[in-house]
mmCIF file of C-alpha atoms and ligand atoms in Angstrom:
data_model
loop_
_atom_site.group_PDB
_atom_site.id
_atom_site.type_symbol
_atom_site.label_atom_id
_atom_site.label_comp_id
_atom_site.label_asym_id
_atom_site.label_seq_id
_atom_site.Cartn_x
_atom_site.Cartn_y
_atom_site.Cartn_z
ATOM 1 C CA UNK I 1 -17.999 -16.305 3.724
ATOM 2 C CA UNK I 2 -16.940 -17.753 0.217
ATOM 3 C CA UNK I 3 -13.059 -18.814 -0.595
ATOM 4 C CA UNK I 4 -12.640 -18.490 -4.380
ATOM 5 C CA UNK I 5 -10.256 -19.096 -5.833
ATOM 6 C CA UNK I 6 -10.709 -18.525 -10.003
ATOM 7 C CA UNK I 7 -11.588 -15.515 -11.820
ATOM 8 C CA UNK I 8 -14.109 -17.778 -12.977
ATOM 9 C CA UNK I 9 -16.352 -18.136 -9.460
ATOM 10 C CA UNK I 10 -15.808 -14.685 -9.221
ATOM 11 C CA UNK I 11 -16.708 -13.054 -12.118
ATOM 12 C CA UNK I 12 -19.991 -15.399 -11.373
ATOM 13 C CA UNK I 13 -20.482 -13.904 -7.667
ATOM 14 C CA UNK I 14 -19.797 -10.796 -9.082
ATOM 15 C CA UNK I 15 -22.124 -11.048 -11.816
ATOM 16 C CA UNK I 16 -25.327 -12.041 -8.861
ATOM 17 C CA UNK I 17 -24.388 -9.135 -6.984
ATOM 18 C CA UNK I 18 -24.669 -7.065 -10.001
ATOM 19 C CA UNK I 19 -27.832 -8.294 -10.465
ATOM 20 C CA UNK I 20 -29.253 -7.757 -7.636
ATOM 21 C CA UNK I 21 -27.965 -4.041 -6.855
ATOM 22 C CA UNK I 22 -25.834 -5.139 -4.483
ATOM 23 C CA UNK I 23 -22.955 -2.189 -3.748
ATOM 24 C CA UNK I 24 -19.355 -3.396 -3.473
ATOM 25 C CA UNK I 25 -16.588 -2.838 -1.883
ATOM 26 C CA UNK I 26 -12.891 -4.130 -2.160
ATOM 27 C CA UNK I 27 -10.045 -4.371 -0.540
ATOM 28 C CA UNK I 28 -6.853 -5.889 -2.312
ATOM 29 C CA UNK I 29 -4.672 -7.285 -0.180
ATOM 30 C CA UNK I 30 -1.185 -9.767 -0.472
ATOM 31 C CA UNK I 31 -2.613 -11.480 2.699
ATOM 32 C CA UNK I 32 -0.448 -12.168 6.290
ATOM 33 C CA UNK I 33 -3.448 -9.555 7.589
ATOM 34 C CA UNK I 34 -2.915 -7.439 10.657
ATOM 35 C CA UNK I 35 -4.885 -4.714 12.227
ATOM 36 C CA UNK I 36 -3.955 -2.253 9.123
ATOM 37 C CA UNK I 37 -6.020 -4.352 6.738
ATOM 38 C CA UNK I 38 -8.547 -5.001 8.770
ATOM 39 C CA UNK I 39 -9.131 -0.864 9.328
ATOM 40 C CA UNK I 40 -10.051 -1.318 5.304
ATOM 41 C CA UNK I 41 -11.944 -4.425 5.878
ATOM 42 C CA UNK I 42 -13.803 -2.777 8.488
ATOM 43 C CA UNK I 43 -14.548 0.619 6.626
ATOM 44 C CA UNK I 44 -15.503 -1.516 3.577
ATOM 45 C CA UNK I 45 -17.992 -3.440 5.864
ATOM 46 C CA UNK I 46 -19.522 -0.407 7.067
ATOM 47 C CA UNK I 47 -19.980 1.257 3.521
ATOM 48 C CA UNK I 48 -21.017 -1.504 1.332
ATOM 49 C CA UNK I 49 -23.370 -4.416 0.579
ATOM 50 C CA UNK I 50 -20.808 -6.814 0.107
ATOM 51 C CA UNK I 51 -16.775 -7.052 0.843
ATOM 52 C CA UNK I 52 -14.491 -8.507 -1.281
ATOM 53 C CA UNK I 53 -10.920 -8.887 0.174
ATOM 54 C CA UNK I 54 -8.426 -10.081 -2.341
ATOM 55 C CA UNK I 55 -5.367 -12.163 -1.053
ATOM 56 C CA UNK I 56 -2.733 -11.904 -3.438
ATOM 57 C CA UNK I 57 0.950 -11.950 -3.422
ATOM 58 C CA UNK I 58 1.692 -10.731 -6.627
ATOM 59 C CA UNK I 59 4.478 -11.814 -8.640
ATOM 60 C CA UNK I 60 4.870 -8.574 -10.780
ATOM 61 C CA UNK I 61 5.471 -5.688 -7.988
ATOM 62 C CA UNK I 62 8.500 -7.379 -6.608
ATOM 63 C CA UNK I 63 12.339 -7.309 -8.368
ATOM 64 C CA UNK I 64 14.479 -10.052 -9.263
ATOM 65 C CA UNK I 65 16.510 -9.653 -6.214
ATOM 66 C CA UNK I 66 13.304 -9.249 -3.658
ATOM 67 C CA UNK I 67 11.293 -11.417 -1.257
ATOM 68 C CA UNK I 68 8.932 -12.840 -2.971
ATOM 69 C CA UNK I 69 9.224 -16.417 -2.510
ATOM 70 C CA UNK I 70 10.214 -15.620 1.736
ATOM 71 C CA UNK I 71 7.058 -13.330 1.720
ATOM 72 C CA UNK I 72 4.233 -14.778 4.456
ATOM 73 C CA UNK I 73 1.301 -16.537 3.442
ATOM 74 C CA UNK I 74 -1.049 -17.515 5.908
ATOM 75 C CA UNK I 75 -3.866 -18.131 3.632
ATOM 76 C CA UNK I 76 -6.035 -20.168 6.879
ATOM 77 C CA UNK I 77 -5.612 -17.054 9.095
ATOM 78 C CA UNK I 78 -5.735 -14.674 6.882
ATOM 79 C CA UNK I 79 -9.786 -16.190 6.327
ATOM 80 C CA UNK I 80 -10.563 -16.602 9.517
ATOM 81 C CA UNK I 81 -9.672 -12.544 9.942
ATOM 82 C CA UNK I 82 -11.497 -11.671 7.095
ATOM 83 C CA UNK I 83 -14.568 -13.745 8.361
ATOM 84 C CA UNK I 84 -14.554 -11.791 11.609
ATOM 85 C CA UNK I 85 -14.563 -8.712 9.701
ATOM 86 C CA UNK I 86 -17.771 -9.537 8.236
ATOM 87 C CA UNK I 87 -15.819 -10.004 4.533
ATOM 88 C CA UNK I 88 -18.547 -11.677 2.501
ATOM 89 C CA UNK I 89 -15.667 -13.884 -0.426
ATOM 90 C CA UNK I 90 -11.750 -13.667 -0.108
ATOM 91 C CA UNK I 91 -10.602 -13.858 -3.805
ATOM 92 C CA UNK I 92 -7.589 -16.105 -3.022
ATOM 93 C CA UNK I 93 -6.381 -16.812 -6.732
ATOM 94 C CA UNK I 94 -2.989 -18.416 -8.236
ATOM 95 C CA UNK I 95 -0.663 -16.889 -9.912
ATOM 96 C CA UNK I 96 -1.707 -17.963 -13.315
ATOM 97 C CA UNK I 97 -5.300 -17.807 -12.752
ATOM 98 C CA UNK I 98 -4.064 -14.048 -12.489
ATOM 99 C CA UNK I 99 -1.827 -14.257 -15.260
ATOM 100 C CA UNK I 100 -2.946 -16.770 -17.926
ATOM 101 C CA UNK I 101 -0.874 -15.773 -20.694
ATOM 102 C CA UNK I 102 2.735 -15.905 -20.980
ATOM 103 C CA UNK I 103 3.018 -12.216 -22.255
ATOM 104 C CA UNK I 104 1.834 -9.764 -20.476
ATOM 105 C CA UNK I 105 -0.978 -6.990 -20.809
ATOM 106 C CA UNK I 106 0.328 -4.236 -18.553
ATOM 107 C CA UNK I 107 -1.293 -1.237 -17.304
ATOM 108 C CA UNK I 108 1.266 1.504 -16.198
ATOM 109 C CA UNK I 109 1.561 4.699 -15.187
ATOM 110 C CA UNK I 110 4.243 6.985 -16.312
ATOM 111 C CA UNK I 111 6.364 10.083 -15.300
ATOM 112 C CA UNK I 112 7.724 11.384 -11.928
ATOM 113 C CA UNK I 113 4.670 9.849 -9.736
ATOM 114 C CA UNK I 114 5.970 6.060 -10.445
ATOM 115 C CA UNK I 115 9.820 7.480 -10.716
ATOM 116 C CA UNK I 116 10.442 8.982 -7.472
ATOM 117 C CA UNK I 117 10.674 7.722 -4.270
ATOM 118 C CA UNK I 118 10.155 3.472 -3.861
ATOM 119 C CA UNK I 119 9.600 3.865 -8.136
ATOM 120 C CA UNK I 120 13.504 4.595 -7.895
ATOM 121 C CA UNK I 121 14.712 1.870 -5.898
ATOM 122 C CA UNK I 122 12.317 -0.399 -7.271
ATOM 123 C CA UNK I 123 11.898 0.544 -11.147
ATOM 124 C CA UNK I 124 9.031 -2.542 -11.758
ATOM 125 C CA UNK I 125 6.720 -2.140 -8.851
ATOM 126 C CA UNK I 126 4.180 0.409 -10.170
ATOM 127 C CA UNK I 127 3.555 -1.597 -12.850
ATOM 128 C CA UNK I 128 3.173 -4.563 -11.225
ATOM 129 C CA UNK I 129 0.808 -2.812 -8.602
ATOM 130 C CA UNK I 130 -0.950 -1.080 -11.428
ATOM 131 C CA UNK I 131 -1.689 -3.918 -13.571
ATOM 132 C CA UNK I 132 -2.602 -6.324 -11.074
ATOM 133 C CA UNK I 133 -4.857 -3.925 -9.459
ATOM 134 C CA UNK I 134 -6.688 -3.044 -12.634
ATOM 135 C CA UNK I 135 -7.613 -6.620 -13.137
ATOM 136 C CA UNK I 136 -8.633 -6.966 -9.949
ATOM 137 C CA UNK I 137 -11.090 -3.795 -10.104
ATOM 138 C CA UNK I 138 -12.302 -5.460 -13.666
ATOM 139 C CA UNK I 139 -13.273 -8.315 -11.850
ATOM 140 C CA UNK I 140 -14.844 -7.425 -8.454
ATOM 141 C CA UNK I 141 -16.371 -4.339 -10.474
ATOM 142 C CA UNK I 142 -15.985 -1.953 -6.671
ATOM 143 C CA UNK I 143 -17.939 0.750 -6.347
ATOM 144 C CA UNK I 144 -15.539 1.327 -3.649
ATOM 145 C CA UNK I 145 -11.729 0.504 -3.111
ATOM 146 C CA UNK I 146 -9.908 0.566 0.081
ATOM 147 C CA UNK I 147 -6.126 1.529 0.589
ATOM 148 C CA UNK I 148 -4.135 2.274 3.114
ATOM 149 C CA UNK I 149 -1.911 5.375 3.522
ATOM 150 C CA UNK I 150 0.960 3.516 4.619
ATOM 151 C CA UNK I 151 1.999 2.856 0.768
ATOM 152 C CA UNK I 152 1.378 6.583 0.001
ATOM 153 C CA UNK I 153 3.029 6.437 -3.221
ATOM 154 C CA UNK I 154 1.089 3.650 -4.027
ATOM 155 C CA UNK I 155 -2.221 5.318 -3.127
ATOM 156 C CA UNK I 156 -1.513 8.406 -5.416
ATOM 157 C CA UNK I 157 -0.703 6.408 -8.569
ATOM 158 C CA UNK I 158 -3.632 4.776 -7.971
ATOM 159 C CA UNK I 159 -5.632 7.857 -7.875
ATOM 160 C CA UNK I 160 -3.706 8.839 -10.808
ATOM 161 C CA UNK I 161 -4.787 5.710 -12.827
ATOM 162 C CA UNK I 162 -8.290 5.606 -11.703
ATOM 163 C CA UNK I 163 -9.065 8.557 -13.226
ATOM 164 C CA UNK I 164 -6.493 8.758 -16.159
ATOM 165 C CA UNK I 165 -8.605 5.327 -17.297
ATOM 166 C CA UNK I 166 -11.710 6.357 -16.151
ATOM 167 C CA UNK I 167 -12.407 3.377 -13.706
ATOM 168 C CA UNK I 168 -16.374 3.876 -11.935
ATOM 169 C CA UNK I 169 -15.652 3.577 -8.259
ATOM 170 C CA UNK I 170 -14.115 6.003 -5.577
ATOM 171 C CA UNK I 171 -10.740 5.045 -4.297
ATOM 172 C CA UNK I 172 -10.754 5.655 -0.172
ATOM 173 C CA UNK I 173 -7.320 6.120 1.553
ATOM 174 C CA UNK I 174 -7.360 5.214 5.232
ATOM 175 C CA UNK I 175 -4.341 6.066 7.923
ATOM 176 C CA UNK I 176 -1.518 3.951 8.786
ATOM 177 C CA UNK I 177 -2.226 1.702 11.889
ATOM 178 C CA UNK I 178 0.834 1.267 14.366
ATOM 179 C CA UNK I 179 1.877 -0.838 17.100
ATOM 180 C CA UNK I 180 1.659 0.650 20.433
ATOM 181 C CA UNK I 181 5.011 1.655 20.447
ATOM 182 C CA UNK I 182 4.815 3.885 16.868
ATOM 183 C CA UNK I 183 6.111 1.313 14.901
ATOM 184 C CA UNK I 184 3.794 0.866 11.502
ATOM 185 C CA UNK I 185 1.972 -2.402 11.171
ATOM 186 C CA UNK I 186 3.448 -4.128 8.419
ATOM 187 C CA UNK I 187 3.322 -8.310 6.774
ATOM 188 C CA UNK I 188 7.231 -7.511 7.274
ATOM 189 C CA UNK I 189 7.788 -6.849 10.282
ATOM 190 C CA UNK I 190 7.779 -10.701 10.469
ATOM 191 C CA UNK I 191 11.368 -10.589 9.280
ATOM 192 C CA UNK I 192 12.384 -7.935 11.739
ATOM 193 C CA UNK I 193 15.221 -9.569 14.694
ATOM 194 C CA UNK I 194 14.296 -8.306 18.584
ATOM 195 C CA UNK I 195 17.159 -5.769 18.115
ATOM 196 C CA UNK I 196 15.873 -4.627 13.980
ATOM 197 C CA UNK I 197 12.274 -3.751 15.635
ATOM 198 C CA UNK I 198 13.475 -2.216 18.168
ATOM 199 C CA UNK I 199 15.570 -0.478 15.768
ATOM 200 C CA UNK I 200 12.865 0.556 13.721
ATOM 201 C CA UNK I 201 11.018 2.768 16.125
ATOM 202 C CA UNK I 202 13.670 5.097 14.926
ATOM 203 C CA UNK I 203 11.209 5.564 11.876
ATOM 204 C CA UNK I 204 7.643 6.683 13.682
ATOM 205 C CA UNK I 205 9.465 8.327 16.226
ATOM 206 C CA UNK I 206 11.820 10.627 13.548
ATOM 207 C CA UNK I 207 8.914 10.995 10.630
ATOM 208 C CA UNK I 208 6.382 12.286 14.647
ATOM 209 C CA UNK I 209 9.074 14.898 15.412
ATOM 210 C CA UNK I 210 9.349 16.199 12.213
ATOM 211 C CA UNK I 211 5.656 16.422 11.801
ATOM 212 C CA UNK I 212 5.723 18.506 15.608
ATOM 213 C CA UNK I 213 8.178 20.866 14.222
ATOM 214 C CA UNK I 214 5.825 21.453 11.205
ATOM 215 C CA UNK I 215 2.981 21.842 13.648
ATOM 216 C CA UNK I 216 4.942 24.200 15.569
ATOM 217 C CA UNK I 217 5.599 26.434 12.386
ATOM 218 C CA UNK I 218 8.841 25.040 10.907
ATOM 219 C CA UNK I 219 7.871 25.287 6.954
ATOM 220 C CA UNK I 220 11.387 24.312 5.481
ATOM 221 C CA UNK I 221 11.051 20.617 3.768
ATOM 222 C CA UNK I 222 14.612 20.489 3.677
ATOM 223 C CA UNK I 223 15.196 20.995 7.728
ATOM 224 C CA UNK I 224 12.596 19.123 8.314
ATOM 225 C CA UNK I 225 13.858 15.899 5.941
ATOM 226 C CA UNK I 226 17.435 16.797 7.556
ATOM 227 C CA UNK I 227 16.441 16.085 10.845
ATOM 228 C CA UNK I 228 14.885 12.922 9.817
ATOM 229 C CA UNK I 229 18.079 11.702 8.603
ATOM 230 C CA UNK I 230 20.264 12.543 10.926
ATOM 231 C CA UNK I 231 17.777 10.351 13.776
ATOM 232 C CA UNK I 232 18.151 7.759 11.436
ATOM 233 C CA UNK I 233 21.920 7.839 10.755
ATOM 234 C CA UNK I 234 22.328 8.045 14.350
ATOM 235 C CA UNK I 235 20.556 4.546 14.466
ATOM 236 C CA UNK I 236 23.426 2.211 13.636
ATOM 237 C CA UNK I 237 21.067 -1.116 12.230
ATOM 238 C CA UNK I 238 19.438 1.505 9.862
ATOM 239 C CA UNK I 239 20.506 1.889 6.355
ATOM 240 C CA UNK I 240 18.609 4.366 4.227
ATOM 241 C CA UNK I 241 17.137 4.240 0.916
ATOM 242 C CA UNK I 242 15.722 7.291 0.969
ATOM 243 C CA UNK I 243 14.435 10.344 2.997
ATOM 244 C CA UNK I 244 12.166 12.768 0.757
ATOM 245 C CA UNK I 245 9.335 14.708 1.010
ATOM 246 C CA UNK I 246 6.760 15.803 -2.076
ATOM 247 C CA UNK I 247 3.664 18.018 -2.991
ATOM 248 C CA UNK I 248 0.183 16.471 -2.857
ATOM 249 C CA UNK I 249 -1.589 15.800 -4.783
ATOM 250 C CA UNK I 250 0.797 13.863 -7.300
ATOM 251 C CA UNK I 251 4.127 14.238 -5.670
ATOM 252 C CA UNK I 252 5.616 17.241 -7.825
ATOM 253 C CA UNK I 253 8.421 18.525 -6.311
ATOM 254 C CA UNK I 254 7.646 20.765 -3.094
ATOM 255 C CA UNK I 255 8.378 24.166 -3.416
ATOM 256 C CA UNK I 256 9.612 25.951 -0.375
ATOM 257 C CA UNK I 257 8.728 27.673 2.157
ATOM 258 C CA UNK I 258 6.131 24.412 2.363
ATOM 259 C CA UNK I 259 2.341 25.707 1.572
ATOM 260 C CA UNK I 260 0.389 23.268 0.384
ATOM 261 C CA UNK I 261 -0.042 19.185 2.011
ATOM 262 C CA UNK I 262 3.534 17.773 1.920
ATOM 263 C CA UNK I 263 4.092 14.057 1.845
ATOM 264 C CA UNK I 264 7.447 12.912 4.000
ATOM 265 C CA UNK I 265 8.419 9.752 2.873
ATOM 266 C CA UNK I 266 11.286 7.345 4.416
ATOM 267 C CA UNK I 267 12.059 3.574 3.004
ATOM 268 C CA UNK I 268 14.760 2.610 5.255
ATOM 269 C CA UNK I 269 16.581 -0.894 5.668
ATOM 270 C CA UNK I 270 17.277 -2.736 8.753
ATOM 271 C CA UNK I 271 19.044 -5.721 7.822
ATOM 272 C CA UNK I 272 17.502 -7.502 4.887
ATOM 273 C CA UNK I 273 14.370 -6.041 5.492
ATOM 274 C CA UNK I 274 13.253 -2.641 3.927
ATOM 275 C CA UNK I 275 10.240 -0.871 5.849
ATOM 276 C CA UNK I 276 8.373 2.216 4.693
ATOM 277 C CA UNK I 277 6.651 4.837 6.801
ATOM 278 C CA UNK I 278 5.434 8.217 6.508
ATOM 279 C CA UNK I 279 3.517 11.284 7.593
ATOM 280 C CA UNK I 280 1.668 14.138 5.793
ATOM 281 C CA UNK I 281 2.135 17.318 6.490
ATOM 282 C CA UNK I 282 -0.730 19.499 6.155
ATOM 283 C CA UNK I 283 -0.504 23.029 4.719
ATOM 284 C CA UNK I 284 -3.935 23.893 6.100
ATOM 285 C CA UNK I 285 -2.881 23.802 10.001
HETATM 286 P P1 AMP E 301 -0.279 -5.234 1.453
HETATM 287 O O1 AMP E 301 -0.920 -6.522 1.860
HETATM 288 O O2 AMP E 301 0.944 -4.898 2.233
HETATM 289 O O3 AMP E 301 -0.122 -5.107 -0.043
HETATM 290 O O4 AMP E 301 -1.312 -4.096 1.844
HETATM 291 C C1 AMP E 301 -2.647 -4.133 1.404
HETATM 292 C C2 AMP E 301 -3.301 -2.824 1.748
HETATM 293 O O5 AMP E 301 -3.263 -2.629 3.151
HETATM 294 C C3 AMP E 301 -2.579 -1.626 1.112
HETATM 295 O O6 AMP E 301 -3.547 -0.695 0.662
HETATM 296 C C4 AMP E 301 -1.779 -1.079 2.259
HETATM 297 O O7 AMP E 301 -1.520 0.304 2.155
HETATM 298 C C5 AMP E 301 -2.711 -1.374 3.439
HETATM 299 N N1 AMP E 301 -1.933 -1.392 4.675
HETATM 300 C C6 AMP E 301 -0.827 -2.134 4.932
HETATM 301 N N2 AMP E 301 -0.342 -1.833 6.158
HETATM 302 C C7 AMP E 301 -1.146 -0.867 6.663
HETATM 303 C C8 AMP E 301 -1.159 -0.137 7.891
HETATM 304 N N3 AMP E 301 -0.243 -0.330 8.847
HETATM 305 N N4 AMP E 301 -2.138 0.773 8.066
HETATM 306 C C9 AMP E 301 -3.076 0.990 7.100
HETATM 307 N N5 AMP E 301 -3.116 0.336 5.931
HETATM 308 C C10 AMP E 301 -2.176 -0.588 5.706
#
């Protein structure tokens, strides 16, 4: 497995592969991998010729006020996991090698898909994510990308932009991979005290029930969001940002009764530490 780590060397590899017909898939990452990348790293290993994995932690998709210098990097592990894989290069570049300008070229995605849920608490993120994930499909040229459905939102606006900008590759969205216990595996969780993570079961165990009422019939989105917050209020570490729930594809607002797939969404904090989770609700069941 090759380290690069300038557009450069990769454009180069990328370039050979080309060449040769080799298929590609990638799988952009901000490193500190656990078992939830490697279910993309796997999947891309299975389905492709080569496997990129990028290891990024990129400056644009995080606020002012956010952890982006505290965020893990664990560049020598995060290799060693990507090796085991079977990942063929880990793109591991710098910040300016990713950004060589001092203005910007942005790539964003408008409207209520980027505005809602984590778009409202954190008004700069899309872009970020959308820009920095354009250049990255520019230069590893996937025929395949690999994303996980724990950053749902994420996932949709990048279906969104893929085929608002016509970009040649499919974009696969693979489950979210928890702990035994429920809670979803996350490069935060690092931050979590013994008392926050246990805490933070509150989140599986709240976003399960609801999807077991749904199961057993209940179509209301607004009970079943209800009862999600009230577990969670009832957890005295948590503090909510938000508890919502939205139509898929594209996250319109969900009519009720609910009919079609429903996405239920929480972002809650526990501490200084904000976790995500979530659970679709399928209309077909
Ligand atoms: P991140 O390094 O947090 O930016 O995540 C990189 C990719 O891994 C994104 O597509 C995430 O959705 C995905 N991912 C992160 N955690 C999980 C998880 N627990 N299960 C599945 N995919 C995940």
């Amino acid at each position: 497995m090759q380290v690069i780590k300038t557009v450069k060397d990769l454009q180069a590899a990328v370039a050979a592969y080309k060449k040769d017909g080799v298929s590609i898939g990638l799988v952009p990452t901000m490193g500190a991998l656990h078992e939830g990348h490697g279910s993309l790293i796997s999947a891309a290993r299975k389905e492709n010729d080569a496997v990129i994995v990028s290891v990024f932690v990129n400056p644009t998709q995080f606020g002012p006020t956010e952890d982006l210098d505290a965020y893990p990097r664990t560049l020598d592990a995060d290799c060693e996991m990507a090796q085991a894989l079977g990942a063929d290069i880990v793109f591991a570049p710098s910040a300016r090698e990713m950004y060589p300008s001092d203005d910007d070229t942005w790539v964003e995605v408008t409207g209520s898909i980027t505005a809602v849920l984590c778009g409202r608490s954190r008004p700069t993120h899309f872009r970020g994510v959308t820009t920095v994930v354009s250049k990255l499909f520019l230069l590893a040229q996937p025929d395949r990308a690999y994303f996980g459905q724990k950053d749902a939102q994420q996932a949709e606006v990048l279906k969104r932009m893929v085929k608002d900008l016509f970009f040649p590759l499919e974009l696969v969205v693979l489950p979210i991979v928890r702990e035994a216990d429920g809670l979803a595996k996350s490069s935060r969780n690092v931050y979590l005290s013994a008392e926050e993570r246990k805490a933070a079961l509150v989140l599986s165990r709240s976003l399960a029930g609801a999807a077991a009422r749904f199961d057993a019939g209940e179509r209301s989105g607004a009970a079943l969001a209800q009862e999600v917050r009230e577990q969670i209020e009832a957890e005295p570490l948590a503090t909510i940002d938000y508890v919502e729930y939205y139509a898929l594809p594209g996250l319109t607002e969900a009519a009720e009764p609910l009919t079609g797939d429903t996405l239920l969404a929480v972002a809650v904090r526990f501490g200084t530490t904000r976790l995500i989770d979530n659970v679709i609700l399928e209309g077909n069941k």
